[in-house]
Short mmCIF file of C-alpha atoms and ligand atoms in Angstrom, two decimals:
data_model
loop_
_atom_site.label_atom_id
_atom_site.label_comp_id
_atom_site.label_asym_id
_atom_site.label_seq_id
_atom_site.Cartn_x
_atom_site.Cartn_y
_atom_site.Cartn_z
CA MET A 280 -24.33 -31.84 8.83
CA GLN A 281 -23.69 -29.68 11.92
CA LYS A 282 -24.35 -26.05 10.90
CA ILE A 283 -21.83 -23.52 12.28
CA ASN A 284 -23.47 -20.37 13.69
CA VAL A 285 -21.93 -17.11 12.52
CA GLY A 286 -22.17 -13.47 13.57
CA VAL A 287 -21.30 -10.61 11.17
CA VAL A 288 -20.15 -7.18 12.37
CA GLY A 289 -20.68 -4.28 9.93
CA THR A 290 -22.95 -4.14 6.91
CA GLY A 291 -21.46 -1.57 4.55
CA PHE A 292 -20.35 -2.88 1.10
CA ILE A 293 -18.40 -5.97 2.14
CA GLY A 294 -20.46 -7.25 5.12
CA PRO A 295 -23.42 -8.31 2.92
CA ALA A 296 -20.89 -9.87 0.48
CA HIS A 297 -19.64 -12.06 3.35
CA ILE A 298 -23.23 -12.98 4.30
CA GLU A 299 -24.18 -13.91 0.72
CA ALA A 300 -21.05 -16.06 0.34
CA LEU A 301 -21.65 -17.82 3.68
CA ARG A 302 -25.23 -18.63 2.67
CA ARG A 303 -23.88 -20.45 -0.39
CA LEU A 304 -22.04 -22.92 1.89
CA PRO A 305 -23.88 -25.97 3.30
CA ASN A 306 -22.40 -25.85 6.82
CA THR A 307 -22.91 -22.23 7.91
CA ASN A 308 -25.78 -20.31 9.47
CA VAL A 309 -25.59 -16.50 9.73
CA VAL A 310 -27.74 -15.94 12.81
CA ALA A 311 -26.62 -12.57 14.16
CA LEU A 312 -25.60 -9.12 12.94
CA CYS A 313 -24.15 -6.05 14.66
CA GLU A 314 -24.01 -2.42 13.58
CA VAL A 315 -23.00 0.90 15.07
CA THR A 316 -26.51 1.25 16.60
CA ILE A 317 -29.02 -1.44 17.57
CA GLU A 318 -31.62 0.39 15.44
CA LEU A 319 -29.40 0.14 12.34
CA ALA A 320 -28.61 -3.49 13.23
CA ARG A 321 -32.33 -4.29 13.42
CA GLN A 322 -33.01 -2.51 10.13
CA LYS A 323 -30.16 -4.37 8.35
CA ALA A 324 -31.06 -7.71 9.94
CA ASP A 325 -34.60 -7.35 8.62
CA GLN A 326 -33.30 -6.36 5.19
CA LEU A 327 -30.87 -9.33 5.09
CA GLY A 328 -33.20 -11.82 6.74
CA ILE A 329 -31.01 -12.40 9.77
CA GLU A 330 -32.62 -13.58 13.03
CA ARG A 331 -30.72 -11.61 15.68
CA ALA A 332 -29.72 -7.93 15.74
CA CYS A 333 -27.39 -7.16 18.62
CA THR A 334 -24.50 -5.11 19.92
CA PHE A 335 -20.94 -6.42 19.56
CA ASP A 336 -20.70 -7.20 23.29
CA GLU A 337 -23.98 -9.14 23.18
CA LEU A 338 -22.69 -11.09 20.17
CA LEU A 339 -19.56 -12.20 22.05
CA LYS A 340 -21.71 -13.50 24.93
CA MET A 341 -23.76 -15.77 22.59
CA ASP A 342 -22.35 -19.26 23.24
CA ASP A 343 -23.91 -20.77 20.13
CA ILE A 344 -22.05 -18.30 17.90
CA LYS A 345 -18.74 -19.97 16.93
CA VAL A 346 -17.39 -17.52 14.34
CA VAL A 347 -17.31 -13.72 13.98
CA HIS A 348 -16.72 -11.87 10.67
CA ILE A 349 -15.25 -8.39 11.20
CA CYS A 350 -16.47 -6.24 8.27
CA THR A 351 -16.19 -2.83 9.92
CA PRO A 352 -13.95 0.16 9.01
CA ASN A 353 -10.21 -0.54 9.48
CA PHE A 354 -9.81 1.26 12.84
CA LEU A 355 -12.14 -1.27 14.52
CA HIS A 356 -10.46 -4.45 13.23
CA TYR A 357 -7.86 -4.75 16.03
CA ALA A 358 -10.14 -4.27 19.05
CA GLN A 359 -12.97 -6.37 17.62
CA SER A 360 -10.71 -9.26 16.47
CA LYS A 361 -8.95 -9.25 19.87
CA ALA A 362 -12.22 -9.28 21.83
CA ALA A 363 -13.64 -12.04 19.63
CA LEU A 364 -10.57 -14.29 20.05
CA GLU A 365 -10.58 -13.66 23.81
CA ALA A 366 -14.26 -14.67 23.80
CA GLY A 367 -13.24 -17.98 22.17
CA LYS A 368 -14.63 -17.16 18.71
CA HIS A 369 -12.94 -18.08 15.40
CA VAL A 370 -12.35 -14.85 13.44
CA VAL A 371 -12.52 -13.84 9.77
CA CYS A 372 -11.32 -10.23 9.52
CA GLU A 373 -11.48 -7.87 6.58
CA LYS A 374 -8.20 -6.41 5.26
CA PRO A 375 -6.18 -4.59 6.38
CA LEU A 376 -5.96 -6.65 9.58
CA ALA A 377 -5.25 -3.62 11.75
CA LYS A 378 -4.23 0.02 11.60
CA ASP A 379 -0.55 -0.60 12.41
CA LEU A 380 2.09 -3.31 12.88
CA HIS A 381 1.91 -3.44 16.69
CA GLU A 382 -1.81 -4.16 16.60
CA ALA A 383 -1.31 -6.81 13.91
CA GLU A 384 1.59 -8.44 15.76
CA GLU A 385 -0.50 -8.74 18.93
CA LEU A 386 -3.38 -10.32 16.98
CA VAL A 387 -1.05 -12.87 15.36
CA GLU A 388 0.33 -13.82 18.80
CA LEU A 389 -3.11 -14.03 20.40
CA ALA A 390 -4.47 -16.15 17.54
CA LYS A 391 -1.50 -18.51 17.85
CA LYS A 392 -2.00 -18.76 21.64
CA THR A 393 -5.72 -19.56 21.34
CA GLY A 394 -5.31 -21.99 18.41
CA LEU A 395 -8.56 -20.57 17.06
CA VAL A 396 -9.10 -20.29 13.32
CA ASN A 397 -8.01 -16.87 12.05
CA ALA A 398 -8.33 -15.61 8.49
CA VAL A 399 -8.04 -12.33 6.58
CA HIS A 400 -10.35 -11.69 3.62
CA PHE A 401 -7.73 -11.55 0.87
CA ASN A 402 -10.43 -12.99 -1.38
CA LEU A 403 -8.77 -12.10 -4.68
CA ARG A 404 -6.45 -15.08 -4.14
CA TYR A 405 -9.54 -17.20 -4.74
CA TYR A 406 -10.06 -16.32 -8.35
CA PRO A 407 -9.35 -19.86 -9.63
CA LEU A 408 -6.81 -18.72 -12.23
CA VAL A 409 -4.84 -16.91 -9.53
CA ARG A 410 -4.38 -20.28 -7.86
CA GLN A 411 -3.73 -21.90 -11.26
CA MET A 412 -0.87 -19.43 -11.85
CA LYS A 413 0.52 -20.20 -8.37
CA VAL A 414 0.45 -23.96 -8.98
CA MET A 415 1.96 -23.62 -12.47
CA ARG A 416 4.78 -21.54 -10.96
CA GLU A 417 5.33 -24.21 -8.26
CA GLN A 418 5.49 -26.82 -11.03
CA ASP A 419 8.16 -24.70 -12.76
CA ASN A 420 5.99 -23.97 -15.83
CA LEU A 421 6.85 -20.26 -15.48
CA GLY A 422 10.57 -20.68 -14.74
CA GLU A 423 12.45 -18.15 -12.65
CA VAL A 424 10.51 -14.89 -12.19
CA TYR A 425 12.28 -12.17 -14.19
CA SER A 426 9.87 -9.26 -13.62
CA VAL A 427 6.38 -8.36 -12.33
CA ILE A 428 4.04 -5.57 -13.44
CA GLY A 429 0.94 -5.10 -11.30
CA SER A 430 -1.89 -2.59 -11.16
CA TYR A 431 -5.13 -2.17 -9.24
CA LEU A 432 -7.35 0.55 -10.68
CA GLN A 433 -10.73 1.88 -9.55
CA ASP A 434 -12.78 5.03 -10.14
CA TRP A 435 -15.27 5.14 -7.24
CA LEU A 436 -13.31 8.04 -5.69
CA PHE A 437 -12.89 9.85 -9.04
CA TYR A 438 -14.80 13.03 -8.14
CA GLU A 439 -14.02 15.41 -5.30
CA THR A 440 -17.60 14.80 -4.15
CA ASP A 441 -16.94 11.03 -3.85
CA TYR A 442 -16.42 10.54 -0.11
CA ASN A 443 -15.95 7.57 2.26
CA TRP A 444 -14.50 6.74 5.68
CA ARG A 445 -11.40 5.37 3.90
CA LEU A 446 -10.41 9.01 3.24
CA GLU A 447 -10.05 9.68 6.98
CA PRO A 448 -6.72 8.45 8.49
CA ASP A 449 -8.22 8.07 12.00
CA LYS A 450 -10.65 5.48 10.52
CA SER A 451 -8.59 4.05 7.69
CA GLY A 452 -4.95 4.41 8.74
CA ASP A 453 -2.21 6.58 7.20
CA SER A 454 -2.45 4.89 3.79
CA ARG A 455 -5.63 4.68 1.76
CA ALA A 456 -5.23 3.27 -1.76
CA ILE A 457 -2.18 1.12 -0.87
CA ALA A 458 -3.81 -0.23 2.34
CA ASP A 459 -7.23 -0.69 0.72
CA ILE A 460 -6.37 -2.26 -2.65
CA GLY A 461 -2.54 -2.32 -2.80
CA SER A 462 -2.72 -4.91 -0.01
CA HIS A 463 -4.74 -7.24 -2.28
CA LEU A 464 -2.27 -6.71 -5.13
CA MET A 465 0.84 -7.37 -3.03
CA ASP A 466 -0.78 -10.37 -1.34
CA SER A 467 -1.74 -11.94 -4.69
CA LEU A 468 1.65 -11.05 -6.27
CA GLU A 469 3.69 -12.76 -3.52
CA TYR A 470 1.16 -15.65 -3.36
CA ILE A 471 1.52 -16.42 -7.10
CA THR A 472 5.27 -15.83 -7.48
CA GLY A 473 6.36 -17.24 -4.12
CA LEU A 474 8.75 -14.26 -3.97
CA LYS A 475 9.28 -11.98 -0.98
CA THR A 476 9.48 -8.24 -1.60
CA VAL A 477 12.69 -7.05 0.10
CA ALA A 478 12.74 -3.33 -0.79
CA VAL A 479 10.35 -0.66 -2.07
CA LEU A 480 10.55 2.82 -3.60
CA ALA A 481 7.19 4.59 -3.44
CA ASP A 482 5.76 7.78 -4.87
CA PHE A 483 2.23 8.84 -3.84
CA ASN A 484 -0.07 11.42 -5.31
CA THR A 485 -3.23 13.03 -3.93
CA ILE A 486 -5.20 14.39 -6.89
CA HIS A 487 -8.02 15.95 -4.83
CA LYS A 488 -6.23 17.89 -2.10
CA PHE A 489 -9.69 18.82 -0.78
CA ARG A 490 -12.85 16.74 -1.01
CA LYS A 491 -16.45 17.60 -0.30
CA LYS A 492 -17.54 15.56 2.72
CA PRO A 493 -21.29 14.82 2.70
CA LEU A 494 -22.93 15.97 5.91
CA LYS A 495 -25.33 13.00 5.51
CA PRO A 496 -24.25 9.28 5.45
CA VAL A 497 -23.39 7.92 1.94
CA GLU A 498 -22.39 4.22 1.39
CA THR A 499 -19.30 2.86 -0.51
CA TYR A 500 -19.78 2.81 -4.30
CA SER A 501 -23.16 4.62 -4.04
CA GLY A 502 -21.76 7.73 -5.79
CA LYS A 503 -24.98 9.44 -4.75
CA MET A 504 -24.94 13.25 -5.27
CA LEU A 505 -26.24 15.70 -2.61
CA LYS A 506 -26.95 19.47 -2.82
CA PRO A 507 -23.86 21.80 -2.52
CA GLU A 508 -24.88 22.95 0.95
CA ASP A 509 -24.84 19.32 2.10
CA TYR A 510 -21.05 19.17 1.78
CA ALA A 511 -18.12 20.40 3.90
CA ASP A 512 -14.69 20.96 2.28
CA VAL A 513 -12.11 18.76 4.01
CA PRO A 514 -8.34 18.54 3.34
CA ILE A 515 -7.19 15.11 2.09
CA ASN A 516 -3.70 13.79 2.80
CA THR A 517 -4.09 10.17 1.81
CA GLU A 518 -3.09 8.90 -1.63
CA ASP A 519 -5.48 8.65 -4.61
CA HIS A 520 -2.69 7.13 -6.69
CA ALA A 521 0.66 5.46 -5.92
CA ASN A 522 3.54 4.00 -7.93
CA VAL A 523 5.89 1.57 -6.18
CA LEU A 524 9.12 -0.01 -7.47
CA LEU A 525 9.74 -3.46 -5.97
CA ARG A 526 12.87 -5.57 -5.40
CA PHE A 527 12.42 -9.29 -4.73
CA ASP A 528 14.42 -11.87 -2.78
CA ASN A 529 15.51 -13.54 -6.05
CA GLY A 530 17.31 -10.32 -7.05
CA ASN A 531 14.79 -9.43 -9.73
CA LYS A 532 12.38 -6.50 -9.77
CA GLY A 533 8.84 -5.28 -10.32
CA VAL A 534 6.50 -2.32 -10.27
CA ILE A 535 2.94 -1.72 -9.13
CA THR A 536 0.46 1.11 -9.60
CA VAL A 537 -2.72 1.61 -7.61
CA SER A 538 -5.34 4.28 -8.23
CA GLN A 539 -8.86 4.98 -7.04
CA VAL A 540 -9.33 7.82 -9.55
CA SER A 541 -8.95 5.97 -12.91
CA ALA A 542 -12.12 6.74 -14.89
CA GLY A 543 -13.76 3.60 -16.25
CA ARG A 544 -11.68 1.17 -14.24
CA LYS A 545 -14.26 -0.13 -11.78
CA ASN A 546 -12.27 -2.76 -9.86
CA GLN A 547 -9.43 -3.96 -12.03
CA MET A 548 -6.45 -5.85 -10.64
CA LYS A 549 -3.96 -6.83 -13.35
CA LEU A 550 -0.79 -8.90 -13.15
CA GLU A 551 1.89 -9.57 -15.79
CA ILE A 552 4.55 -11.98 -14.51
CA ALA A 553 7.47 -12.67 -16.83
CA GLY A 554 9.50 -15.83 -16.19
CA SER A 555 12.49 -17.62 -17.71
CA LYS A 556 10.10 -19.99 -19.54
CA LYS A 557 6.79 -18.14 -20.03
CA THR A 558 4.81 -15.02 -19.10
CA PHE A 559 1.47 -15.04 -17.28
CA ALA A 560 -0.99 -12.17 -17.67
CA TRP A 561 -4.36 -11.91 -15.88
CA ASN A 562 -7.06 -9.30 -15.29
CA SER A 563 -9.66 -9.44 -12.47
CA GLU A 564 -12.28 -7.78 -14.67
CA ALA A 565 -11.99 -10.77 -17.07
CA PRO A 566 -11.02 -13.38 -14.48
CA ASN A 567 -12.02 -16.56 -16.34
CA GLN A 568 -9.12 -16.45 -18.79
CA MET A 569 -5.37 -15.91 -18.55
CA TRP A 570 -2.76 -15.21 -21.21
CA ILE A 571 0.36 -17.35 -21.41
CA GLY A 572 3.21 -15.87 -23.42
CA ASN A 573 5.80 -17.98 -25.24
CA ARG A 574 9.04 -16.88 -26.92
CA ASP A 575 9.40 -19.84 -29.32
CA GLY A 576 5.80 -20.54 -30.23
CA SER A 577 2.30 -19.12 -30.33
CA ASN A 578 0.89 -17.63 -27.15
CA GLU A 579 -1.92 -19.35 -25.28
CA SER A 580 -5.26 -18.31 -23.78
CA PHE A 581 -6.07 -20.53 -20.79
CA LEU A 582 -9.75 -20.64 -19.81
CA ARG A 583 -11.01 -21.33 -16.29
CA ASP A 584 -12.25 -24.90 -16.73
CA PRO A 585 -12.16 -27.60 -14.02
CA SER A 586 -11.35 -30.23 -16.65
CA LEU A 587 -8.22 -28.34 -17.74
CA ALA A 588 -7.02 -26.96 -14.40
CA HIS A 589 -4.66 -28.33 -11.76
CA PRO A 590 -6.49 -30.12 -8.88
CA ASP A 591 -5.59 -27.32 -6.43
CA ALA A 592 -7.19 -24.76 -8.75
CA ARG A 593 -10.10 -27.08 -9.54
CA SER A 594 -10.84 -27.22 -5.78
CA VAL A 595 -11.80 -23.50 -5.86
CA MET A 596 -14.07 -23.86 -8.91
CA SER A 597 -17.78 -24.70 -8.69
CA PHE A 598 -18.88 -24.35 -12.31
CA PRO A 599 -17.79 -25.93 -15.63
CA GLY A 600 -15.79 -24.02 -18.23
CA GLY A 601 -17.67 -21.15 -19.85
CA HIS A 602 -20.01 -20.84 -16.83
CA ASN A 603 -18.15 -17.83 -15.60
CA GLU A 604 -17.33 -17.30 -11.93
CA GLY A 605 -16.54 -13.88 -10.49
CA PHE A 606 -15.96 -11.61 -7.47
CA PRO A 607 -18.79 -13.03 -5.28
CA ASP A 608 -17.46 -16.57 -5.81
CA THR A 609 -14.02 -15.68 -4.42
CA SER A 610 -15.40 -15.13 -0.91
CA LYS A 611 -17.39 -18.37 -1.06
CA GLN A 612 -14.29 -20.35 -2.02
CA LEU A 613 -12.20 -18.69 0.72
CA PHE A 614 -14.85 -19.36 3.36
CA LYS A 615 -15.19 -22.99 2.19
CA GLU A 616 -11.57 -23.62 3.21
CA VAL A 617 -11.86 -21.55 6.41
CA TYR A 618 -15.01 -23.39 7.55
CA ASP A 619 -13.44 -26.78 6.85
CA ALA A 620 -10.83 -25.72 9.42
CA ILE A 621 -13.52 -24.42 11.79
CA ALA A 622 -15.40 -27.72 11.49
CA ALA A 623 -12.12 -29.38 12.53
CA GLY A 624 -12.07 -27.00 15.48
CA LYS A 625 -8.59 -25.44 15.15
CA GLN A 626 -6.19 -23.54 12.91
CA PRO A 627 -4.53 -26.05 10.56
CA GLU A 628 -0.69 -26.42 10.60
CA LYS A 629 -0.41 -25.27 6.99
CA PRO A 630 -3.52 -23.21 6.23
CA THR A 631 -4.39 -22.90 2.52
CA PHE A 632 -6.29 -19.69 3.31
CA PRO A 633 -4.86 -16.21 4.17
CA THR A 634 -4.31 -15.91 7.92
CA PHE A 635 -3.60 -13.15 10.44
CA ALA A 636 0.10 -13.76 9.68
CA ASP A 637 -0.59 -12.85 6.03
CA GLY A 638 -2.46 -9.80 7.31
CA TYR A 639 0.65 -8.85 9.29
CA ARG A 640 2.83 -9.33 6.19
CA GLU A 641 0.68 -6.95 4.14
CA LEU A 642 0.71 -4.34 6.88
CA LEU A 643 4.51 -4.59 7.07
CA ILE A 644 4.79 -3.98 3.32
CA CYS A 645 2.24 -1.15 3.55
CA GLU A 646 4.18 0.57 6.38
CA LYS A 647 7.46 0.31 4.45
CA ILE A 648 5.77 1.75 1.34
CA LEU A 649 4.46 4.67 3.46
CA GLU A 650 7.94 5.24 4.92
CA SER A 651 9.52 5.15 1.45
CA ASN A 652 7.05 7.74 0.16
CA ARG A 653 7.73 9.99 3.15
CA LYS A 654 11.51 9.70 2.66
CA GLN A 655 11.28 9.59 -1.17
CA ALA A 656 13.93 6.86 -0.87
CA TRP A 657 14.31 3.07 -1.05
CA VAL A 658 13.25 1.26 2.14
CA GLU A 659 14.19 -2.33 2.95
CA ILE A 660 11.58 -4.77 4.27
C1 SOE B 1388 -13.03 -0.55 -2.02
O1 SOE B 1388 -11.89 -0.11 -2.62
C2 SOE B 1388 -13.09 -2.05 -2.04
O2 SOE B 1388 -14.31 -2.41 -1.54
C3 SOE B 1388 -11.98 -2.69 -1.21
O3 SOE B 1388 -12.10 -2.30 0.14
C4 SOE B 1388 -12.12 -4.19 -1.33
O4 SOE B 1388 -11.14 -4.82 -0.55
C5 SOE B 1388 -11.96 -4.57 -2.79
O5 SOE B 1388 -12.04 -5.96 -2.95
C6 SOE B 1388 -13.02 -3.88 -3.60
O6 SOE B 1388 -12.96 -2.51 -3.38
#
């Protein structure tokens, strides 16, 4: 089997998650890694057992590297994805795809023009029961979607001393919680229901109006504490928490809540989708089961089990029922489909994986949610 050589850019929280997932696939070889400095790249490459440490420009000149994974802070996604496509590399980019719609639009056009494989890491779609819900909806098991309740709750930014580049608009964009995790929620919600959100009414809240910025580097989720003099007080104007009312193209409605300051909720995405036949309920912190609600009979608990699931959902499962799969497996399953396309050498007509176009869609929704919060009024999409 021809191994596909891969380069990864950025090794914060998610970069190593990409590397681990790629190493679980038979046809990939992570051979190069870039970081902000060559010294840091060398240090990380040694830690992660990767052969080459290089700068981004050097990576693009390596002919044997066919794919680049962009795992850097949001403000770098546009320039690095553009340069990689122009260098003839297939690209897997972290979400959000870019900092604004213009950047995303240009990337979608460039990807189309090159025909290269382009994907966005909306990995939460690849929890097998998320796909099972999508297929059951397509097979009309759910009926018409009446309403949707969604939430994505975390607590890694709970304290005013919890700090990260995502808090800085010049690095993260004007939205934080909605762009960072709301994008996953909206992507999964539209993916499962097949609905398009046509209008939003948003209300943001910033709990910590000031945060204590560490004067020394601290990594995502580390929650490490420094001495008081090691912090600088900085004003925060991005949202810790947001509520958004949704209107869908079938005339029905929904609501989502995202928060990065919900004590005890580590990384919980929840969906409750009520239909004219049944209700589906699912929770990413217990991803191997889903609840199916019935009006005229007992409710059901559906377990992730290849022998019970639809073939499309079975295709993103690697272990039998009861052998639970989780967050790390979602990236592996996404990359499996992306690298099948890369092995075929071009973007498929109907990709089963999230593409730059899906990245554009999430940015569009994010921008409309931001506008609605600013205007404190409904905004159409
Ligand atoms: C931080 O909120 C984060 O790492 C997100 O950036 C990821 O997209 C999400 O999957 C987990 O949490």
